[in-house]
PDB file of C-alpha atoms in Angstrom:
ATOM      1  CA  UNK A   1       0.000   0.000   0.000  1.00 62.00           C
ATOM      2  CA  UNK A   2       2.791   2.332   0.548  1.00 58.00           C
ATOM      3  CA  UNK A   3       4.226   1.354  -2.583  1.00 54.00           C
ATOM      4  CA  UNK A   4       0.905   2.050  -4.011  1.00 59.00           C
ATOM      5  CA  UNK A   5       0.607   5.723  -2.274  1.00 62.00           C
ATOM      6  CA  UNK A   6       4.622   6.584  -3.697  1.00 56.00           C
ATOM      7  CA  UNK A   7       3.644   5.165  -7.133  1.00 52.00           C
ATOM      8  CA  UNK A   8       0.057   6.237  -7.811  1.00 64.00           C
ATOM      9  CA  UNK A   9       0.482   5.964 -11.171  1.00 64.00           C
ATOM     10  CA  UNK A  10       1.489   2.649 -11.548  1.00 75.00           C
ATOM     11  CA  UNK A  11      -1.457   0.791 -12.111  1.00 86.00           C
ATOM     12  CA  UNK A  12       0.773  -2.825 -11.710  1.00 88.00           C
ATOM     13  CA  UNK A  13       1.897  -1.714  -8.335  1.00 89.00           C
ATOM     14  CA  UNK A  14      -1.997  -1.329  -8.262  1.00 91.00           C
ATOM     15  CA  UNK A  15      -2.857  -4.797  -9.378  1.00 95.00           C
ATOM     16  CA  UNK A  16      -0.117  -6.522  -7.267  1.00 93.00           C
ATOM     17  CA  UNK A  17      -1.990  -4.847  -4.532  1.00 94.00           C
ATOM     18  CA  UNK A  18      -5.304  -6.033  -5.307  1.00 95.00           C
ATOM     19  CA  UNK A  19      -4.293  -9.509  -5.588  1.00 95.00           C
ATOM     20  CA  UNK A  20      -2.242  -9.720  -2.014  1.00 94.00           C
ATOM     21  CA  UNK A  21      -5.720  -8.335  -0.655  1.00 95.00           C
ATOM     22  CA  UNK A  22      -7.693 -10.981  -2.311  1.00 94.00           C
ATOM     23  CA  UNK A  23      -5.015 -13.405  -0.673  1.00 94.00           C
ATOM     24  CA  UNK A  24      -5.590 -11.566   2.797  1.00 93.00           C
ATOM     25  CA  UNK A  25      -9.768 -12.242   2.214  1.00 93.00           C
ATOM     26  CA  UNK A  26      -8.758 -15.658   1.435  1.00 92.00           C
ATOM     27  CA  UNK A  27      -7.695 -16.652   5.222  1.00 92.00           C
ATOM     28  CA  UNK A  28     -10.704 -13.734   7.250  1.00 90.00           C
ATOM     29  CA  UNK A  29     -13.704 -14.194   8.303  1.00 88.00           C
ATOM     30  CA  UNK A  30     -17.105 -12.199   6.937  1.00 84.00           C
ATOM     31  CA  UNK A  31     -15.913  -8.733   9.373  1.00 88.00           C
ATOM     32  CA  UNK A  32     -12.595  -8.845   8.561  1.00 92.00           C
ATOM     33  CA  UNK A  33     -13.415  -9.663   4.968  1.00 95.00           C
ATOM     34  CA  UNK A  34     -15.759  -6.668   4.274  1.00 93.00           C
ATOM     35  CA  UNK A  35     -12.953  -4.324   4.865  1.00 95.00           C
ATOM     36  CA  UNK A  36     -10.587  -6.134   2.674  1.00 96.00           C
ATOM     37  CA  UNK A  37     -13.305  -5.720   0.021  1.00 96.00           C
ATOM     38  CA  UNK A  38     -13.812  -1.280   0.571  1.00 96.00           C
ATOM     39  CA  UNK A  39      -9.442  -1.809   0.367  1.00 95.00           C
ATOM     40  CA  UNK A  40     -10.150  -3.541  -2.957  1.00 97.00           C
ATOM     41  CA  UNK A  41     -13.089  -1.343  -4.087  1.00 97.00           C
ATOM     42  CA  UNK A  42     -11.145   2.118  -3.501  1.00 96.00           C
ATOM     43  CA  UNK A  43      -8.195   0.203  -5.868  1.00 96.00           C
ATOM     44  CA  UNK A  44     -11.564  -0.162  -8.435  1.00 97.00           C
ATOM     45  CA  UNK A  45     -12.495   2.762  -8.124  1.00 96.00           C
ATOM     46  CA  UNK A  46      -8.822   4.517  -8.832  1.00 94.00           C
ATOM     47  CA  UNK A  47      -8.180   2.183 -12.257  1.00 96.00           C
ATOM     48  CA  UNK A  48     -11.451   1.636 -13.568  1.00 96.00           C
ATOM     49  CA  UNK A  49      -9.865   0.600 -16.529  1.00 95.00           C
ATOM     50  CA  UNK A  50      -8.365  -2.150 -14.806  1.00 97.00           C
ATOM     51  CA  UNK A  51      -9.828  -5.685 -15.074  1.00 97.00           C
ATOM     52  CA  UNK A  52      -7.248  -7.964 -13.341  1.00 97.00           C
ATOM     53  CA  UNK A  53      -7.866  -5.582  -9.756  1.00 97.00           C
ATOM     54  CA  UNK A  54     -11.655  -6.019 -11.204  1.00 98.00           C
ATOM     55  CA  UNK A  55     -11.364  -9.755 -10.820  1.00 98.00           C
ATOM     56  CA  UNK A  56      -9.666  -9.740  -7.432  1.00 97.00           C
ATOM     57  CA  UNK A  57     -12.357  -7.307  -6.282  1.00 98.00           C
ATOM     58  CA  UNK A  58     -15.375  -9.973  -7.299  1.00 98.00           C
ATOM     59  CA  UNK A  59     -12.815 -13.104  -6.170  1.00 97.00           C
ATOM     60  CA  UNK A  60     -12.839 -10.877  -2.573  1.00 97.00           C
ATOM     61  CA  UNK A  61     -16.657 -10.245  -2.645  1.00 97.00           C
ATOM     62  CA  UNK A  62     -17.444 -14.248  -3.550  1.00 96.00           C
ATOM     63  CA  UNK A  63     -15.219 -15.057  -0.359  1.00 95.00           C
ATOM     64  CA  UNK A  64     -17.613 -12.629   1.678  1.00 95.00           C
ATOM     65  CA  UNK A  65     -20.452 -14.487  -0.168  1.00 95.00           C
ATOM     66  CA  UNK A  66     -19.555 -17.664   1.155  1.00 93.00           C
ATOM     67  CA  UNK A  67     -19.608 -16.194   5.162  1.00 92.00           C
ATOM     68  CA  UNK A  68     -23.105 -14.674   5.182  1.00 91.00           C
ATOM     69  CA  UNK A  69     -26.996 -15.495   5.242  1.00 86.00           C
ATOM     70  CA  UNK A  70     -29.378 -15.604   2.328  1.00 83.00           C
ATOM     71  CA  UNK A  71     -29.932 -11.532   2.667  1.00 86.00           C
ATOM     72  CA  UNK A  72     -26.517 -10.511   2.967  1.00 92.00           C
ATOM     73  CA  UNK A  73     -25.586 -12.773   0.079  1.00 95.00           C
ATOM     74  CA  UNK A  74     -28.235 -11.184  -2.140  1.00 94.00           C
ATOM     75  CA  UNK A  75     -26.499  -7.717  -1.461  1.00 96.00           C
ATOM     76  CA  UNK A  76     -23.207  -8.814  -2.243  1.00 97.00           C
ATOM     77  CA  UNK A  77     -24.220 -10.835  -5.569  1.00 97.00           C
ATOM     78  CA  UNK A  78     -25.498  -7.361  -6.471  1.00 97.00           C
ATOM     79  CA  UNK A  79     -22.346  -5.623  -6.218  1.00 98.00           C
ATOM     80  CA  UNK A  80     -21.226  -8.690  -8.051  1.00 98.00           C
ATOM     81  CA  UNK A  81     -23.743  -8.226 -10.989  1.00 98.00           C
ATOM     82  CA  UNK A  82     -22.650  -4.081 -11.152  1.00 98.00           C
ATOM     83  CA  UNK A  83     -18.591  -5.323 -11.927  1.00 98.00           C
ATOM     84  CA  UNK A  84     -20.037  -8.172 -14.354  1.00 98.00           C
ATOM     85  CA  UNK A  85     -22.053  -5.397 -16.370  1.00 98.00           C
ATOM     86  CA  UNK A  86     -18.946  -2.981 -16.363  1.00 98.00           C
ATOM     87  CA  UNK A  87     -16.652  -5.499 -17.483  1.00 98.00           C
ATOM     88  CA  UNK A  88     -18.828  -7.881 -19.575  1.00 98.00           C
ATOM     89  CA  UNK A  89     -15.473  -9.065 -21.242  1.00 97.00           C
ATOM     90  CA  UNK A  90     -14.037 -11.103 -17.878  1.00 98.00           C
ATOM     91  CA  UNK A  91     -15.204 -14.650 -17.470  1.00 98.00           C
ATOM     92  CA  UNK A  92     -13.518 -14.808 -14.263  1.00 98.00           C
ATOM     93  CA  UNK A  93     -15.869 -12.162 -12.935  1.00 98.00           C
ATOM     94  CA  UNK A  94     -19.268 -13.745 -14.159  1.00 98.00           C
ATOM     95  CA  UNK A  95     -17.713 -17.238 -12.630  1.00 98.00           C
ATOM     96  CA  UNK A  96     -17.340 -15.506  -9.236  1.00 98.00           C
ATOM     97  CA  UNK A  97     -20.607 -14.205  -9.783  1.00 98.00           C
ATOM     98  CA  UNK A  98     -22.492 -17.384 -10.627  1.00 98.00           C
ATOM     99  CA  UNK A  99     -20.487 -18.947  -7.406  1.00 98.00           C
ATOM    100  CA  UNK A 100     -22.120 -16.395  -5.523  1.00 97.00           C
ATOM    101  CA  UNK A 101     -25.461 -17.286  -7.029  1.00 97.00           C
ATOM    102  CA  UNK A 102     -25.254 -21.011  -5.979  1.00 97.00           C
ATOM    103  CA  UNK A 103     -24.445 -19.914  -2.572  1.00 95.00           C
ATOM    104  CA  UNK A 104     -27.631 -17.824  -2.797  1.00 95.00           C
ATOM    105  CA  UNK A 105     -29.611 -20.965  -3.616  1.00 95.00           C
ATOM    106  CA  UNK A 106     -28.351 -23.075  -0.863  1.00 94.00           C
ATOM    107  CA  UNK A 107     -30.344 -20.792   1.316  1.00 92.00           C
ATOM    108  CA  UNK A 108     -33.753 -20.511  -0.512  1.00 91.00           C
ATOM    109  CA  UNK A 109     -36.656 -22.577  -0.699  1.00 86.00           C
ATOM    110  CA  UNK A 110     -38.045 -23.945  -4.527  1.00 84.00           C
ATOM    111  CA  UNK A 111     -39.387 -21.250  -6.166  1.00 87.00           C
ATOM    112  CA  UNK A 112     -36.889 -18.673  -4.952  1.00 93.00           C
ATOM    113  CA  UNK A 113     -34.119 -21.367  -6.552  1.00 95.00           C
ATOM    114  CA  UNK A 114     -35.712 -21.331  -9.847  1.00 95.00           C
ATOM    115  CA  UNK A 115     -35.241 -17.699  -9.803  1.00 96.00           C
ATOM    116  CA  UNK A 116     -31.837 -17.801  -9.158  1.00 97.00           C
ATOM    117  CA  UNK A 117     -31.383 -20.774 -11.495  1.00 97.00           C
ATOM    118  CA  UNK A 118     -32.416 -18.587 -14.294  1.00 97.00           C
ATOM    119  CA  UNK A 119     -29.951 -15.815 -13.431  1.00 98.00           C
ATOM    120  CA  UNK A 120     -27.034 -18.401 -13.447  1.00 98.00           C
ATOM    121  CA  UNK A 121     -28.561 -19.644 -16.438  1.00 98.00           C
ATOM    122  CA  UNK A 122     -28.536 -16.493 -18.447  1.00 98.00           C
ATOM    123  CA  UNK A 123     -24.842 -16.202 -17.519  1.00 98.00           C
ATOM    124  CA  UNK A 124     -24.099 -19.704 -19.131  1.00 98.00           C
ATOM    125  CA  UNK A 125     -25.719 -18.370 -22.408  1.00 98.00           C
ATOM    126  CA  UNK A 126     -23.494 -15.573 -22.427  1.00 98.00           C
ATOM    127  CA  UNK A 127     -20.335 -17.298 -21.088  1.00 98.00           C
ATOM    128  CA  UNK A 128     -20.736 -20.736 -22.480  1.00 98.00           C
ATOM    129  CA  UNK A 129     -17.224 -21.663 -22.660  1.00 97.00           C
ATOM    130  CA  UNK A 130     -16.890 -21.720 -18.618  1.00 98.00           C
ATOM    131  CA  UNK A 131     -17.677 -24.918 -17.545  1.00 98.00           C
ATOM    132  CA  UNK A 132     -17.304 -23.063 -13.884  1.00 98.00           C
ATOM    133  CA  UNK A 133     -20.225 -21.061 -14.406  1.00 98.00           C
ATOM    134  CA  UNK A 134     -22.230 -24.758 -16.256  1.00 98.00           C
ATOM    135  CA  UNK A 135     -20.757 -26.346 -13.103  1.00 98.00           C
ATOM    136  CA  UNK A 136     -22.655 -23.446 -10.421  1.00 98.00           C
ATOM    137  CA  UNK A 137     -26.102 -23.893 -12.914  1.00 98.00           C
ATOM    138  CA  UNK A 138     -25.706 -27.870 -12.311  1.00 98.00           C
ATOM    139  CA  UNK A 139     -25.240 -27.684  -8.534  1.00 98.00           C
ATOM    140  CA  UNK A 140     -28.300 -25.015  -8.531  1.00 97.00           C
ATOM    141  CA  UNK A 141     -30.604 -27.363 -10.316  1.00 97.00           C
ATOM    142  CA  UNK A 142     -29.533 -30.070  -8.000  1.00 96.00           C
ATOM    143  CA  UNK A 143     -30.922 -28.195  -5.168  1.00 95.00           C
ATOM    144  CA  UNK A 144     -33.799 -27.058  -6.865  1.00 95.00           C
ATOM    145  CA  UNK A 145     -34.929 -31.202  -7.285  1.00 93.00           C
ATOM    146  CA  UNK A 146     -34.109 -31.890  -4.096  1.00 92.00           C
ATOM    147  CA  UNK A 147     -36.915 -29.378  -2.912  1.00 90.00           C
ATOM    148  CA  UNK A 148     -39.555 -30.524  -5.726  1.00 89.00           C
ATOM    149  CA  UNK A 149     -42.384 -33.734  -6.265  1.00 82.00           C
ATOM    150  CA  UNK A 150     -41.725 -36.433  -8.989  1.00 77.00           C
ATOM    151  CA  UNK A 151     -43.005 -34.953 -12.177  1.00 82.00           C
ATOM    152  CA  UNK A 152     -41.116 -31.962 -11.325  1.00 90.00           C
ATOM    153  CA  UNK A 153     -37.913 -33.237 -10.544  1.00 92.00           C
ATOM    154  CA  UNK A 154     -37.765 -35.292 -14.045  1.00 92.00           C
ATOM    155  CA  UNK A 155     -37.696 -31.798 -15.608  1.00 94.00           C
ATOM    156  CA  UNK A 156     -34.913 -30.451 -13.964  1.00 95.00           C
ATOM    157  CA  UNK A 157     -33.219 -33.908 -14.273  1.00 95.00           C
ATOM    158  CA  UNK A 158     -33.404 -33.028 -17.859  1.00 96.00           C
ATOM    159  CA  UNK A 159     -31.724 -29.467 -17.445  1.00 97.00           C
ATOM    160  CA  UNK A 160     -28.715 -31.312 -15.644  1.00 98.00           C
ATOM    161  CA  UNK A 161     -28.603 -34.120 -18.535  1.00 96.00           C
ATOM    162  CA  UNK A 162     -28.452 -31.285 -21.428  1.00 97.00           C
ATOM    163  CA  UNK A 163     -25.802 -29.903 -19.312  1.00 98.00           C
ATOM    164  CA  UNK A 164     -23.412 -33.027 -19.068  1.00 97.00           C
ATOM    165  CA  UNK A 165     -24.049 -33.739 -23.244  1.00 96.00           C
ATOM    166  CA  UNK A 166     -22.395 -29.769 -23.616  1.00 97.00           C
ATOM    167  CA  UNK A 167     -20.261 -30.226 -21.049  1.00 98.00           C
ATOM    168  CA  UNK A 168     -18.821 -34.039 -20.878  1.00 96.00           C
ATOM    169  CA  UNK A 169     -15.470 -33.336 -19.553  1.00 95.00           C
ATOM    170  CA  UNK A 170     -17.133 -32.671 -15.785  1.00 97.00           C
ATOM    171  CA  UNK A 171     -17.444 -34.975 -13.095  1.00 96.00           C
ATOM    172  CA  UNK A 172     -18.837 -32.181 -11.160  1.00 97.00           C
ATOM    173  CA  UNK A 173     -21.748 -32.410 -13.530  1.00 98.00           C
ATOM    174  CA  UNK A 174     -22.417 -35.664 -13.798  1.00 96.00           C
ATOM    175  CA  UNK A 175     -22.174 -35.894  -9.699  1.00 96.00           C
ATOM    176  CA  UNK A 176     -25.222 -33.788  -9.598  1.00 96.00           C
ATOM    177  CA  UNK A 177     -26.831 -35.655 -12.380  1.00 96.00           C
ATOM    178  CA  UNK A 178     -26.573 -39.158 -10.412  1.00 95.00           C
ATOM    179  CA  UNK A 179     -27.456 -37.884  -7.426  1.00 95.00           C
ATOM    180  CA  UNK A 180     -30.328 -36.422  -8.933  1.00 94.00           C
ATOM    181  CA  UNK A 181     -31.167 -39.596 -10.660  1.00 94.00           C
ATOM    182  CA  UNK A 182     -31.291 -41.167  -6.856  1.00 92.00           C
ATOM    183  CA  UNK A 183     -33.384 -38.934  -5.703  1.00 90.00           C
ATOM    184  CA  UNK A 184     -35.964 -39.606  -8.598  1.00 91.00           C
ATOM    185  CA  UNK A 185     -35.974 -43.029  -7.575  1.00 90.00           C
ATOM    186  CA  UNK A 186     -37.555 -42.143  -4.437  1.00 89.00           C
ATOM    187  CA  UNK A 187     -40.412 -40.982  -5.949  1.00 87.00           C
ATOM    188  CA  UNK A 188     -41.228 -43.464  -8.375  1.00 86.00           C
ATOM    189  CA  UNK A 189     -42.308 -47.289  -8.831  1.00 88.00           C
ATOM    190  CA  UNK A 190     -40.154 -50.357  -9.997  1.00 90.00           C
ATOM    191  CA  UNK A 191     -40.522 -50.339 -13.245  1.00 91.00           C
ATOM    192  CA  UNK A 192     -39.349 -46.760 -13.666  1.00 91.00           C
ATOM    193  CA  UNK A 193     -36.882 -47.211 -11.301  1.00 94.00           C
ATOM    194  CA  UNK A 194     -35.039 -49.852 -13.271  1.00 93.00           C
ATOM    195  CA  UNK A 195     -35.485 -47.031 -15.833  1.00 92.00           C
ATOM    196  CA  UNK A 196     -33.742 -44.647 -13.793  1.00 92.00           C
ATOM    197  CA  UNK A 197     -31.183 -46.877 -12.269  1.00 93.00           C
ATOM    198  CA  UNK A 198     -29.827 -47.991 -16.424  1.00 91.00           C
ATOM    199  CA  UNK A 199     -29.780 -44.182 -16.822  1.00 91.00           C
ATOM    200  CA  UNK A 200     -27.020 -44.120 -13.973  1.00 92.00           C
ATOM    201  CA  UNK A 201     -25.418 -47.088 -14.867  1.00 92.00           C
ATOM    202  CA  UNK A 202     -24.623 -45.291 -17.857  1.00 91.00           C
ATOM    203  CA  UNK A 203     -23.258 -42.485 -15.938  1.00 90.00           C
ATOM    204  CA  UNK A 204     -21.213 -45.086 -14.384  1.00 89.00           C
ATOM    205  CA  UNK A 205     -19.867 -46.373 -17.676  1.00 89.00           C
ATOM    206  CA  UNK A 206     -18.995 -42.918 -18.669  1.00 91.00           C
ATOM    207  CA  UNK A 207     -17.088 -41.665 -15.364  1.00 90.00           C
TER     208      UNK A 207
END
């Protein structure tokens, strides 16, 4: 920081900054973490034209995400959302973001996920080389089944499958899509069962 205030012109100086802060949020808890963040935002604030302090700034604020309760998250997914729309360009950024959203949907009840399913899902149209952000949208649906009835969770057992054909590389996905799968046994009869049950052995083939 001193370096910083002797070389304000120097936006690397700047940026090497930023990302020893994010490090310092890394180890804090939620207090300590918020003023790491207003250290981070001020850096923001003085090179707006900077992504890379940008990107530590929404690494920081998904770290604060991950200490709080469903109405403090929604806050700081919003401060999230303002960096995303000034610097559309960063996938790192939208990934922190859509991190933040999954963390949202831990703490909400069905329809509230879906909401928040959508959001992470308009972020995988946009970004749909990130399997981060595919991974956060498959973890999201997950929770969204585990909170619906039979008929309903075979629909959003069809989200996650359409995610693991685009993205067949993740085990992450297909994690969510077993376990999904198990829980849509619960629900159902023998016959569709062994329906269900060839569907993961498939999975198991695969992975």
């Amino acid at each position: 920081e001193k370096l910083n205030e002797r070389y304000p012109g120097s936006e690397e100086i700047a940026v090497r900054l930023a990302n020893s802060l994010f490090n310092l949020a890394v180890e804090q808890e939620s207090e300590e973490i918020e003023k790491t963040v207003a250290r981070i935002e001020k850096l923001n604030e003085r090179y707006p034209g900077s992504e890379e302090i940008a990107e530590s700034l929404a690494n920081s604020l998904f770290n604060l995400a991950v200490e709080q309760e469903s109405d403090e998250i929604e806050k700081t997914v919003t401060r999230i959302e303002k960096l995303n729309e000034r610097y559309p360009e960063s996938e790192e950024i939208a990934e922190s973001l859509a991190k933040s959203l999954f963390n949202l949907a831990v703490e909400q009840k069905s329809d509230e996920i879906e909401k928040t399913v959508t959001r992470i899902e308009k972020l995988n149209e946009r970004y749909p080389e990130s399997e981060e952000i595919a991974e956060s949208l498959a973890k999201s649906l997950f929770n969204l089944a585990v909170e619906q009835k039979s008929d309903e969770i075979e629909k959003t057992v069809t989200r996650i499958e359409k995610l693991n054909e685009r993205y067949p590389g993740s085990e992450e996905i297909a994690v969510r899509l077993a376990r999904s799968l198990v829980n849509l046994t619960a629900e159902q009869g023998s016959d569709e069962i062994e329906k269900t049950v060839t569907r993961i052995e498939k999975l198991n083939e695969r992975y």
